[in-house]
Short mmCIF file of C-alpha atoms and ligand atoms in Angstrom, two decimals:
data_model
loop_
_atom_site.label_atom_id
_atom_site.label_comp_id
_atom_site.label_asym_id
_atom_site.label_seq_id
_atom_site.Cartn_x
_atom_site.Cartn_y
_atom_site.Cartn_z
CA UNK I 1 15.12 5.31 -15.91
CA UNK I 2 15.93 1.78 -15.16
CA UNK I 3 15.27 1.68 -11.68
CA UNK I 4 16.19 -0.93 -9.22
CA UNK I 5 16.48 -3.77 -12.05
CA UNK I 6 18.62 -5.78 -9.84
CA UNK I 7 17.58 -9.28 -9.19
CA UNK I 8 17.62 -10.52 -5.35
CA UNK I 9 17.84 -14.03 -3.80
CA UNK I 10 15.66 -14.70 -0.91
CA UNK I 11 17.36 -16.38 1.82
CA UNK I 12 16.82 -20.08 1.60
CA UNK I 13 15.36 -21.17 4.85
CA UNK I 14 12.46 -18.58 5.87
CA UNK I 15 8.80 -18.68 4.12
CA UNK I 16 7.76 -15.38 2.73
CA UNK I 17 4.30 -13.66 3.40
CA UNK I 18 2.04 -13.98 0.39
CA UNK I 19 0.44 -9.84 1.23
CA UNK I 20 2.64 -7.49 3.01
CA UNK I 21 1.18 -4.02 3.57
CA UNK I 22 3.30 -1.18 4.64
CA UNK I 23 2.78 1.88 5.80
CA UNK I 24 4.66 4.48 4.75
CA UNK I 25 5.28 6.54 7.54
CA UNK I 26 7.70 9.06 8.93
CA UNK I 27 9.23 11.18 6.01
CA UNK I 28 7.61 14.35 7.35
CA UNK I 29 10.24 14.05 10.73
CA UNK I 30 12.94 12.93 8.40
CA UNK I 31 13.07 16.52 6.43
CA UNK I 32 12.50 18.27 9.70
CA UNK I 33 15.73 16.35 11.40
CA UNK I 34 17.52 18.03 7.77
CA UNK I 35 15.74 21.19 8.27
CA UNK I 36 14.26 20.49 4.82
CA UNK I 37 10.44 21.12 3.85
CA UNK I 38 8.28 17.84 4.36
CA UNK I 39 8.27 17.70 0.63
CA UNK I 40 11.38 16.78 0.60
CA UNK I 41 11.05 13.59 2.91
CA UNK I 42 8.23 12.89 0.63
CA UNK I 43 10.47 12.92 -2.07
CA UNK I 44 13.06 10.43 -0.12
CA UNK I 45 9.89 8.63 0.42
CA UNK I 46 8.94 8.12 -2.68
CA UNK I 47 12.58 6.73 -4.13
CA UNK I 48 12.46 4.00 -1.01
CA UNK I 49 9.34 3.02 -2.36
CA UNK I 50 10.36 2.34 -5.99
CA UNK I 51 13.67 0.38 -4.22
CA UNK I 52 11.16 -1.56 -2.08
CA UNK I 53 8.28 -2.18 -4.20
CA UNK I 54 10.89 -3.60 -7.01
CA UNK I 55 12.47 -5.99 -4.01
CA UNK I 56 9.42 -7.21 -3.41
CA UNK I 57 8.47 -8.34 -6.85
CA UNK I 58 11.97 -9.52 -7.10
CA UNK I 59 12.05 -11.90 -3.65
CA UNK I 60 8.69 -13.16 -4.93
CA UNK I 61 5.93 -11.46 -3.26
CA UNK I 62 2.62 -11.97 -4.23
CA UNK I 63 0.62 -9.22 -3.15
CA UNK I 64 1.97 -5.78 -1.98
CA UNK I 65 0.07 -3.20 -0.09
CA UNK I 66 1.54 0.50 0.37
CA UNK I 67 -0.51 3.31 1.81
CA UNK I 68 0.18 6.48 0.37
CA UNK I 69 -2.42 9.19 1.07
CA UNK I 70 -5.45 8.21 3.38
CA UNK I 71 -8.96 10.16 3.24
CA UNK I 72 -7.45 12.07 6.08
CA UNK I 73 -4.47 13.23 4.72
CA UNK I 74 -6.65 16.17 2.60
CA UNK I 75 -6.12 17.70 6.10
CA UNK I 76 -2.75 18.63 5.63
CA UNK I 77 -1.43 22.14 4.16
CA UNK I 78 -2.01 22.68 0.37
CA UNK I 79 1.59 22.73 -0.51
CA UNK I 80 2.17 19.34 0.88
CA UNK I 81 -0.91 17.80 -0.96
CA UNK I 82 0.38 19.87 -3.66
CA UNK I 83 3.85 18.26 -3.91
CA UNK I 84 2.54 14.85 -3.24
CA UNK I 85 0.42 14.78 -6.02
CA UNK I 86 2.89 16.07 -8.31
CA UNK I 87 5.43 12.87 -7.00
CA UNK I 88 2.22 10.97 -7.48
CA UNK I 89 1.90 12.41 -11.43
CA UNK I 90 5.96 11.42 -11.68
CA UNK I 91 6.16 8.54 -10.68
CA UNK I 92 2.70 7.14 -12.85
CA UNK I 93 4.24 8.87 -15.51
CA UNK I 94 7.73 7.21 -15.20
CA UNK I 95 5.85 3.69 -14.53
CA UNK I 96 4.41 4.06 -17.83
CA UNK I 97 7.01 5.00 -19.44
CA UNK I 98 9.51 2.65 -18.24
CA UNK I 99 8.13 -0.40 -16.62
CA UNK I 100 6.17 -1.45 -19.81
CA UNK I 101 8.13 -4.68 -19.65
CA UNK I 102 7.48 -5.16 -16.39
CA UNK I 103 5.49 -8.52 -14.43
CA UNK I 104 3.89 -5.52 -12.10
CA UNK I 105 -0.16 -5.38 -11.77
CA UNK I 106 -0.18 -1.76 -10.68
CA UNK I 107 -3.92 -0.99 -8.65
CA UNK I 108 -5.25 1.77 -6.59
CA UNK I 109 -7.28 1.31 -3.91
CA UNK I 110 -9.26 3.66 -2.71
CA UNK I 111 -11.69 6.41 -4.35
CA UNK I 112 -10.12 7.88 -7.15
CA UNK I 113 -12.88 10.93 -7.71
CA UNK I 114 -11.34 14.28 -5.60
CA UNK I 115 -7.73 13.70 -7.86
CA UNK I 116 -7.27 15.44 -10.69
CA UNK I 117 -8.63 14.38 -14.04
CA UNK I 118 -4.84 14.38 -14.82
CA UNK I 119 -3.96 11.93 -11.85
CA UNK I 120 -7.34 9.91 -12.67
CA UNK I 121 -6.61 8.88 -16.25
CA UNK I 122 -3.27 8.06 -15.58
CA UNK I 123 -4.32 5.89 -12.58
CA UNK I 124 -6.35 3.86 -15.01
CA UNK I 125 -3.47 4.04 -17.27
CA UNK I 126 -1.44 2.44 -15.05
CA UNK I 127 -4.23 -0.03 -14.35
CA UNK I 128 -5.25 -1.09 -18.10
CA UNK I 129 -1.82 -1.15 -18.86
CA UNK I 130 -0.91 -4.13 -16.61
CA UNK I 131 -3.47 -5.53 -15.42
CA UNK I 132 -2.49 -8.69 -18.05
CA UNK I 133 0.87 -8.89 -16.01
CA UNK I 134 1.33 -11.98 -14.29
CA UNK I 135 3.62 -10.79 -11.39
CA UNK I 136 3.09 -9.19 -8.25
CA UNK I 137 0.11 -7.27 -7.36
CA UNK I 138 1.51 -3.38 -5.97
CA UNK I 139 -2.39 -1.84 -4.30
CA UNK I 140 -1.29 1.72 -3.85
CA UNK I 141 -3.38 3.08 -1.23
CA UNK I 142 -4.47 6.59 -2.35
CA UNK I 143 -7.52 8.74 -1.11
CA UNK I 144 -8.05 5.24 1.43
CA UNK I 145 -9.48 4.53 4.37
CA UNK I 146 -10.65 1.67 5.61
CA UNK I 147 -14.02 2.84 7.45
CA UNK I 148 -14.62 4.60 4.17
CA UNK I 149 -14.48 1.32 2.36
CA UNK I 150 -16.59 -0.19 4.66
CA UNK I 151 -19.02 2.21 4.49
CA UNK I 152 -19.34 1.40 1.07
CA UNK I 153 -19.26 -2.35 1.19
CA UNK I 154 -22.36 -1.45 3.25
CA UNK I 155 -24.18 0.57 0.92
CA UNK I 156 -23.49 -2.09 -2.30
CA UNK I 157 -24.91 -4.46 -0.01
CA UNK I 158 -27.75 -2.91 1.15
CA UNK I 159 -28.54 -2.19 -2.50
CA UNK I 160 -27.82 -5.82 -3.23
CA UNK I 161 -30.65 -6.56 -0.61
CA UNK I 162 -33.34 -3.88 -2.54
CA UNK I 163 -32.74 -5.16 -5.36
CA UNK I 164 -33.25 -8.98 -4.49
CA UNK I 165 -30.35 -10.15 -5.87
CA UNK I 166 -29.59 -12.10 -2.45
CA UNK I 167 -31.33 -11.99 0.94
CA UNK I 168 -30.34 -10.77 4.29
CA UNK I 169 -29.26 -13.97 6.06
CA UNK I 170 -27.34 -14.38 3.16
CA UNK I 171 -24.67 -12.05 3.68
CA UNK I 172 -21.42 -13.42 5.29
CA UNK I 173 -17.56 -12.65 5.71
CA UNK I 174 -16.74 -13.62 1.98
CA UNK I 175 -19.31 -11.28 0.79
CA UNK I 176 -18.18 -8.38 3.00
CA UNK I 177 -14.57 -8.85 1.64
CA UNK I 178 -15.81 -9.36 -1.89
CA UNK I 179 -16.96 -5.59 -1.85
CA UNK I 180 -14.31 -4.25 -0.74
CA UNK I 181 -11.29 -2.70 -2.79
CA UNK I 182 -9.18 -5.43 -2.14
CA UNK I 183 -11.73 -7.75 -3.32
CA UNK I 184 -10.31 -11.48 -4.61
CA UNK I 185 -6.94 -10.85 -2.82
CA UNK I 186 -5.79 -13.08 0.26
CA UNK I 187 -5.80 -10.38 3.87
CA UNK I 188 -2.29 -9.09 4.52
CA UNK I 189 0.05 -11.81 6.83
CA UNK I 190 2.78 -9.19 7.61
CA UNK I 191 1.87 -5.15 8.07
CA UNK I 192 5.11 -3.13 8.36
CA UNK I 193 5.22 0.50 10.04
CA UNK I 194 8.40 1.90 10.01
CA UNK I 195 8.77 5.24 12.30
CA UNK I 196 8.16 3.31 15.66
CA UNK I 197 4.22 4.50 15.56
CA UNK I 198 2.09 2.38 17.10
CA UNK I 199 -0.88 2.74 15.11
CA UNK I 200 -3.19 1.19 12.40
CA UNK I 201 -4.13 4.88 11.29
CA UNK I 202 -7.60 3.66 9.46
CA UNK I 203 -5.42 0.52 7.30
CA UNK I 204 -7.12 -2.42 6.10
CA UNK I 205 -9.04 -3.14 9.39
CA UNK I 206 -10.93 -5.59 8.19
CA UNK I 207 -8.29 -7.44 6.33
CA UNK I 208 -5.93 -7.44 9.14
CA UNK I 209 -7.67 -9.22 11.47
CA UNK I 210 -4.93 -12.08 12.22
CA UNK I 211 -2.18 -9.95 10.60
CA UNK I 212 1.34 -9.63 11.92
CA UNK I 213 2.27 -6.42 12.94
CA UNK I 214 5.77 -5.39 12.15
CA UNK I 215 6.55 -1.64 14.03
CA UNK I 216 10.14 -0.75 12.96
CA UNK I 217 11.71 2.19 14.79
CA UNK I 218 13.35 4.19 10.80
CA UNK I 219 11.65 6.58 8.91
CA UNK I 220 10.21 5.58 5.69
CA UNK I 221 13.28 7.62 3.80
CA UNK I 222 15.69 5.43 5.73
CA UNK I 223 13.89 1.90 5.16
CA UNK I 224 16.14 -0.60 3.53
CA UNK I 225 15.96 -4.06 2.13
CA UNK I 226 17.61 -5.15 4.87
CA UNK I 227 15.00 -3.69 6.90
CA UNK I 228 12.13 -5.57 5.05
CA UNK I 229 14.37 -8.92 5.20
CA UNK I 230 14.23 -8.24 8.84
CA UNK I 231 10.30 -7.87 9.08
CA UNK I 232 10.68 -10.96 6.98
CA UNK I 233 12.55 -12.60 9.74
CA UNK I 234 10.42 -11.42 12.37
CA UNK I 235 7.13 -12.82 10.72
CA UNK I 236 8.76 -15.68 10.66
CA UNK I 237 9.54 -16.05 14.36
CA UNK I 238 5.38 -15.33 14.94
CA UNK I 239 3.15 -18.02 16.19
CA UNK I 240 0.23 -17.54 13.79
CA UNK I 241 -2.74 -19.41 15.45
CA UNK I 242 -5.74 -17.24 13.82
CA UNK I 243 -8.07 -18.05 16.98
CA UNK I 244 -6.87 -21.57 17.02
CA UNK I 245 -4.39 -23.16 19.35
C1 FPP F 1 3.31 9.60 6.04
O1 FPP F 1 4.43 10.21 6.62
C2 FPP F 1 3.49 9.59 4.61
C3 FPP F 1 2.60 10.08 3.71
C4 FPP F 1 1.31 10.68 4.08
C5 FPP F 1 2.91 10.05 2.26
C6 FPP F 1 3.46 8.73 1.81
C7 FPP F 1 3.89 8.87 0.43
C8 FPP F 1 5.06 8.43 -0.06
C9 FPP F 1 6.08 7.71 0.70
C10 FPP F 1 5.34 8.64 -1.49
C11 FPP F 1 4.87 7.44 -2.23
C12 FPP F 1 4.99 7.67 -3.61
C13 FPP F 1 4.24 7.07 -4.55
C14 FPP F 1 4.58 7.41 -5.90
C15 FPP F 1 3.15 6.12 -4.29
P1 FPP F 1 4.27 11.62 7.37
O2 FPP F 1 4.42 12.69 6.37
O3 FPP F 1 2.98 11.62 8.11
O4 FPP F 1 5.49 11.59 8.32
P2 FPP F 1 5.57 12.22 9.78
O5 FPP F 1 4.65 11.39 10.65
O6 FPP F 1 7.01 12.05 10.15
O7 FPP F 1 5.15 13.65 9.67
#
């Protein structure tokens, strides 16, 4: 399909986050303002975040976050879930199909076992497939939630413990992060949420502990790359001090 192959040039003077997480929020009251089901803003949603993801990549970000379904979002009406996994099935499809060229590392974070054996294989599709790409790293955030991830840092620690491979007073910060899904990658420095929410809705809460927080008042359907330039911008007028002075 050839989406979004354009190249971009970063503006010269500003220094780019290495991890930017987004979440993708809002494209339930965008169809409602068009009287449209929410599928529909899901739909919208989904296109921006082809247009952004590829911007990303092509300003030269390192490490991209997007949250996509959370462990809470089972919640919702079956014929939401129901159309979301079926834009989740296109669009892993498409990426296959199309992006084989591609510098992309596609990864999924969060736990893959309640989607469909359809949605699972090509989840791991999408993983074998380019994890040999040397480009940026896209985590979609699907079936996440960051207590649930803690939860089970804890319990491959604790098993770590029984079975003696390392002792209690052993156990620091880098081996927390190192069992969780983002494991090896640097914390987010910029988290965007577009629909003027102000709310970390269960996101990477212990990788964001000297994050920037970004709270943009669009939808998700409406989010531009001049909106994410602007984020950009904004980061970039932030203090970051991380406990210092
Ligand atoms: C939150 O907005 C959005 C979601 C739960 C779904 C996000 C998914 C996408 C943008 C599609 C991504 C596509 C792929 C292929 C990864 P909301 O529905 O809660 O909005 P609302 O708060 O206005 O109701």
């Amino acid at each position: 399909m050839g989406f979004f192959k354009k190249k971009h040039t970063p503006p010269e003077h500003r220094v780019l986050p290495k991890h930017i997480g987004i979440i993708m929020d809002g494209n339930g009251r965008w169809a409602k303002k068009r009287r449209l089901p929410r599928s529909a803003g899901h739909n919208a949603g989904g296109k921006v975040f082809r247009k952004i993801s590829r911007y990303c990549s092509d300003i030269g970000i390192k490490y991209l976050t997007v949250y996509a379904f959370s462990t809470e979002n089972w919640k919702r009406p079956k014929e939401e879930i129901d159309a979301l996994m079926k834009l989740f099935k296109d669009y892993l499809e498409e990426a296959l199909r199309d992006f084989k060229d591609d510098s992309i590392v596609v990864r999924f974070i969060g736990d893959k076992t309640p989607f469909s054996d359809e949605l699972k294989a090509l989840m791991i599709e999408n993983e074998e497939g380019s994890k040999d790409r040397d480009g940026m790293v896209l985590n979609i955030a699907m079936n996440y939630g960051s207590r649930d991830e803690i939860v089970r840092a804890v319990k491959n620690i604790c098993k770590g413990v029984k079975n003696e491979e390392f002792d209690i007073d052993s156990i620091d910060e880098d081996l927390v992060s190192d069992n969780l899904y983002t494991a090896g990658q640097p914390d987010p420095d910029l988290i965007i949420r577009p629909s003027g929410e102000y709310r970390i809705s269960n996101f990477l809460l212990w990788q964001s502990a000297y994050t920037e927080f970004v709270i943009m008042n669009k939808l998700w359907p409406d989010f531009k790359e001049k909106d994410l330039d602007e984020a950009i911008d904004i980061f970039n007028s932030r203090n970051r001090r991380f406990g210092g002075v």
